[in-house]
Amino acid sequence: MKCSEFLAQCNSWLGRRMFLVVLTALAAGLFFPLPSSPSLAKVAVALFAYMTFITALETSFKDFLCVIARPWVTLWVLLLVHGAAPLLSWTLGLFFYPDNYLVRLGLLLGALTPIGVTSIIWTSLVRGDVALALAGVTVDTLVSPFLLPLLLALIAGQAVEVDYRRMLAGLLWMVTLPSVLGMAANELSRHRLAGFSRTAGGFTSKLALFGVVYINAGVVAPEIHWGLPVAKMLLAVLAAVAGSFALGYLGSLALKDRRHGTVAAMIYNVGMRNFSFGVVLAMAYFPPAVAVPVTLGMIFQQPLAALISYFIRRPARRSPTASLS
């Protein structure tokens, strides 16, 4: 067997078992915590950038420009992300913690953080519309620095000053630049590199996802003190994270053309957040209690994404353009 065929089989095998891959990485991070350090943060950023680059090899500038030329779905995704999801999280906070403003603020902050870069990866894994997912993340990267403080003030009455230029630069390095390079490489190779993304590239990008989940979970683990109060908070955070994924699916019901790829991209774009940034933001500018719900969001997001992928894949197997109606 050729090496490329072996890697293709490994990539396919891991793709069908991403739920176990993510859970294993999460468990490793919780049981073998890591010290928080700038070096680990740089490694996580590099792994994110690599995953984004490999994913972008399967799309093209033409696909991306087609999405931008018809921006209504992307705008609808952003409205759900920055409108419906924060209101849902704030409402859940009022239900679970009517007398604890800081926890409610933490739930809100988790919903207001930018769309997670891994939404592109999960969209690719379930054969969704990668160009749409990429457009959602890229546009959100540009508008989040302006929307986040505004929505915090409007919903929670909390103003915050953040070094958004640094955040924007970081997200551009993780998303925009590797995406452009990936699409450019795909075009220059006349789409021959798309095959690489399904063999060695795809296999190593899944290993990179394992590394990202492990690093995030390992750094966060020492901040979690298990007990009944945390169990209650876990329930609230689970409801908020699952609710965001549900909003992505429900939002797709408003589309006239509900192709599998579009629905999958919406579910992951609306459902996934950059909790790593949210934790940094919470710990830098708010009391520690605000950071705990954001931190716990990491526990549920990737496993839920993996679980959802199992259900999304089934209609995709029947037809490449199957509707999820």
XYZ file of C-alpha atoms in Angstrom:
325
model
C 0.000 0.000 0.000
C 1.282 3.440 -0.922
C 1.958 5.952 1.844
C -0.663 8.352 0.428
C -3.291 5.601 0.438
C -2.433 4.682 4.029
C -2.701 8.330 5.142
C -5.979 8.689 3.263
C -7.363 5.686 5.143
C -6.087 7.090 8.473
C -7.656 10.453 7.670
C -10.980 8.820 6.801
C -10.850 6.650 9.934
C -10.228 9.658 12.185
C -12.892 11.681 10.363
C -15.514 9.084 11.252
C -14.377 9.058 14.893
C -13.802 12.742 15.652
C -16.078 12.462 18.674
C -13.608 10.052 20.312
C -10.616 12.105 19.182
C -12.011 15.252 20.812
C -13.095 13.464 24.001
C -9.661 11.863 24.336
C -7.942 15.232 23.935
C -10.342 16.833 26.411
C -9.819 14.075 28.978
C -6.039 14.297 28.531
C -6.155 18.035 29.187
C -8.307 17.666 32.325
C -6.231 14.827 33.805
C -2.839 16.130 32.702
C -3.068 19.926 33.093
C -0.578 22.286 31.522
C 0.939 25.497 32.857
C -0.334 28.642 31.201
C 2.490 30.143 29.148
C 3.003 32.365 26.093
C 4.772 29.479 24.351
C 1.721 27.206 24.593
C -0.481 30.029 23.348
C 1.775 30.424 20.305
C 1.659 26.673 19.648
C -2.156 26.746 19.765
C -2.243 29.685 17.339
C 0.131 27.873 14.972
C -2.002 24.711 15.073
C -5.142 26.760 14.386
C -3.458 28.444 11.444
C -2.309 25.084 10.040
C -5.821 23.597 10.292
C -7.275 26.632 8.554
C -4.677 26.432 5.774
C -5.357 22.729 5.112
C -9.116 23.326 5.094
C -8.761 26.242 2.652
C -6.991 23.927 0.188
C -10.407 22.444 -0.601
C -11.964 25.722 -1.642
C -11.097 28.473 -4.113
C -11.282 32.228 -4.508
C -14.181 31.686 -6.908
C -16.171 29.813 -4.245
C -15.373 32.449 -1.633
C -16.275 35.362 -3.906
C -19.574 33.678 -4.812
C -20.469 33.678 -1.111
C -19.422 37.316 -0.648
C -21.369 38.323 -3.755
C -24.496 36.887 -2.110
C -23.964 38.009 1.483
C -27.462 37.426 2.838
C -26.717 34.055 4.432
C -23.527 35.413 6.029
C -25.401 38.446 7.379
C -28.116 36.146 8.734
C -25.421 34.054 10.470
C -23.935 37.198 12.059
C -27.378 38.321 13.251
C -27.906 34.956 14.946
C -24.393 34.998 16.418
C -24.487 38.545 17.771
C -28.226 38.895 18.380
C -30.102 35.688 19.138
C -27.298 33.737 20.858
C -26.333 36.489 23.364
C -29.994 37.062 24.250
C -30.427 33.317 24.793
C -27.380 33.142 27.069
C -28.463 36.222 29.047
C -31.947 34.717 29.485
C -30.465 31.429 30.692
C -28.308 33.406 33.106
C -31.395 35.132 34.519
C -33.079 31.736 34.931
C -30.175 29.905 36.586
C -28.542 32.853 38.379
C -31.105 35.610 39.006
C -28.995 36.997 41.889
C -25.501 36.523 40.460
C -24.652 39.241 37.967
C -21.045 38.084 37.415
C -22.031 34.564 36.324
C -24.692 36.004 34.002
C -22.031 38.288 32.557
C -19.759 35.284 32.011
C -22.477 33.407 30.118
C -23.092 36.504 28.006
C -19.402 37.042 27.321
C -19.086 33.443 26.130
C -21.862 34.020 23.592
C -20.396 37.331 22.421
C -16.913 36.053 21.596
C -16.096 35.711 17.867
C -17.009 32.638 15.828
C -14.576 29.819 16.555
C -11.976 29.026 13.911
C -12.712 25.317 14.346
C -16.180 25.883 12.869
C -14.400 25.860 9.489
C -12.731 22.547 10.337
C -15.975 20.877 11.442
C -17.822 22.208 8.386
C -15.148 20.623 6.209
C -15.347 17.313 8.094
C -19.093 16.962 7.367
C -18.719 18.089 3.729
C -20.388 21.410 4.404
C -19.988 24.713 2.575
C -16.429 25.632 3.618
C -16.526 28.903 1.653
C -19.608 30.022 3.616
C -18.044 29.002 6.941
C -14.818 30.791 6.003
C -16.731 33.935 5.017
C -18.615 33.872 8.332
C -15.435 33.589 10.402
C -13.569 36.201 8.348
C -16.332 38.803 8.409
C -16.972 38.165 12.105
C -13.257 38.652 12.785
C -13.590 42.150 11.354
C -16.848 43.189 13.063
C -16.404 41.586 16.514
C -13.980 44.255 17.786
C -16.759 46.806 17.341
C -19.811 44.707 18.221
C -18.556 42.999 21.390
C -18.203 46.090 23.635
C -21.358 47.617 22.168
C -23.483 44.534 22.861
C -22.000 44.130 26.341
C -23.110 47.659 27.119
C -26.566 47.232 25.546
C -27.457 43.856 27.074
C -25.596 43.840 30.382
C -24.954 47.532 30.919
C -21.236 46.825 31.089
C -18.642 48.843 29.198
C -15.243 47.285 28.619
C -12.017 48.550 27.108
C -10.046 45.883 25.285
C -6.942 45.856 23.097
C -8.968 44.833 20.063
C -6.184 45.644 17.650
C -4.141 42.853 19.218
C -7.140 40.511 19.107
C -7.849 41.389 15.487
C -4.214 40.813 14.535
C -4.248 37.422 16.239
C -7.424 36.293 14.500
C -6.145 37.523 11.158
C -3.010 35.395 11.637
C -5.115 32.360 12.593
C -7.848 32.709 9.972
C -7.495 35.260 7.233
C -3.846 34.850 6.194
C -3.757 30.997 6.201
C -7.110 30.934 4.397
C -5.849 33.226 1.644
C -2.631 31.217 1.366
C -4.579 27.942 1.200
C -6.915 29.174 -1.516
C -3.984 30.668 -3.425
C -2.060 27.387 -3.208
C -5.138 25.539 -4.453
C -5.475 27.890 -7.421
C -1.754 27.870 -8.297
C -1.598 24.068 -8.153
C -4.716 23.886 -10.352
C -6.576 22.142 -7.518
C -4.040 19.315 -7.250
C -3.359 20.177 -3.598
C -6.990 19.436 -2.739
C -5.943 15.784 -2.747
C -3.233 16.536 -0.164
C -5.928 17.839 2.192
C -7.556 14.404 2.091
C -4.351 12.454 2.764
C -1.352 13.714 4.769
C -2.793 17.192 5.193
C -6.127 15.972 6.475
C -4.521 13.433 8.824
C -2.108 15.964 10.334
C -4.821 18.642 10.638
C -6.868 16.249 12.782
C -3.818 15.681 14.951
C -3.528 19.473 15.171
C -7.159 19.665 16.339
C -6.298 17.131 19.059
C -3.427 19.379 20.100
C -5.579 22.509 20.224
C -8.258 20.851 22.378
C -5.632 19.333 24.669
C -3.792 22.643 25.152
C -6.993 24.586 25.881
C -8.327 21.953 28.280
C -4.947 21.510 29.958
C -4.472 25.223 30.610
C -8.047 25.664 31.868
C -8.142 22.556 34.129
C -6.478 24.167 37.195
C -9.137 26.930 37.197
C -12.009 24.449 37.700
C -12.845 23.446 41.279
C -15.327 20.598 41.085
C -18.419 20.514 43.327
C -22.187 21.113 43.365
C -21.925 24.810 42.375
C -19.883 23.815 39.336
C -22.434 21.102 38.457
C -25.177 23.741 38.326
C -22.990 25.988 36.207
C -22.160 23.093 33.880
C -25.876 22.647 33.246
C -26.319 26.339 32.456
C -23.279 26.382 30.154
C -24.406 23.187 28.400
C -27.809 24.782 27.734
C -26.137 27.913 26.331
C -23.684 26.050 24.078
C -26.271 23.533 22.829
C -28.727 26.389 22.326
C -26.290 28.163 20.012
C -25.971 25.068 17.825
C -29.775 24.749 17.811
C -30.087 28.394 16.734
C -27.869 27.622 13.740
C -30.173 24.818 12.652
C -33.375 26.765 13.349
C -31.961 29.760 11.512
C -31.405 27.578 8.450
C -35.164 26.968 8.294
C -35.538 30.535 7.002
C -33.458 29.746 3.909
C -35.162 29.030 0.609
C -32.392 26.726 -0.602
C -31.529 24.479 2.366
C -28.696 22.464 0.892
C -26.759 20.166 3.207
C -23.590 22.255 2.890
C -25.318 25.515 3.804
C -27.133 24.048 6.811
C -23.942 22.426 8.115
C -21.985 25.691 7.807
C -24.740 27.598 9.633
C -24.905 25.099 12.502
C -21.178 25.300 13.149
C -20.780 29.038 12.474
C -23.597 29.956 14.841
C -22.783 27.254 17.388
C -19.021 27.594 17.862
C -17.180 30.366 19.693
C -13.537 31.270 20.233
C -13.677 30.465 23.962
C -9.895 30.683 24.204
C -10.126 34.392 23.461
C -13.144 34.688 25.762
C -11.164 33.258 28.693
C -8.278 35.648 28.071
C -10.699 38.573 27.832
C -12.584 37.593 30.997
C -9.459 37.078 33.104
C -7.863 40.292 31.889
C -10.790 42.693 32.320
C -13.320 41.134 34.713
C -13.445 39.476 38.160
C -12.495 35.742 38.176
C -16.157 34.652 38.525
C -16.833 35.939 35.000
C -14.164 33.666 33.519
C -15.543 30.411 34.947
C -18.597 30.009 32.616
C -16.465 30.888 29.601
C -13.883 28.329 30.684
C -16.500 25.604 31.141
C -17.768 26.281 27.617
C -14.635 24.577 26.299
C -15.717 21.318 27.931
C -18.914 21.080 25.883
C -18.239 22.819 22.582
C -15.948 20.322 20.828
C -17.753 17.161 22.060
C -21.099 18.641 20.964
C -19.582 19.569 17.593
C -18.367 15.997 17.201
C -21.740 14.554 18.240
C -23.591 16.830 15.813
C -21.251 15.750 13.016
C -22.526 12.187 13.417
C -26.096 13.281 12.668
C -25.141 15.725 9.908
C -23.118 13.097 8.047
C -26.091 10.742 7.578
C -28.068 12.847 5.062
C -24.803 13.818 3.376
C -24.059 10.132 2.709
C -27.352 9.733 0.872
C -26.797 12.654 -1.488
C -24.108 15.324 -1.836
C -26.810 17.997 -2.072
C -29.280 16.413 0.339
C -31.620 18.755 2.125
C -31.959 18.648 5.918
C -35.606 19.628 5.804
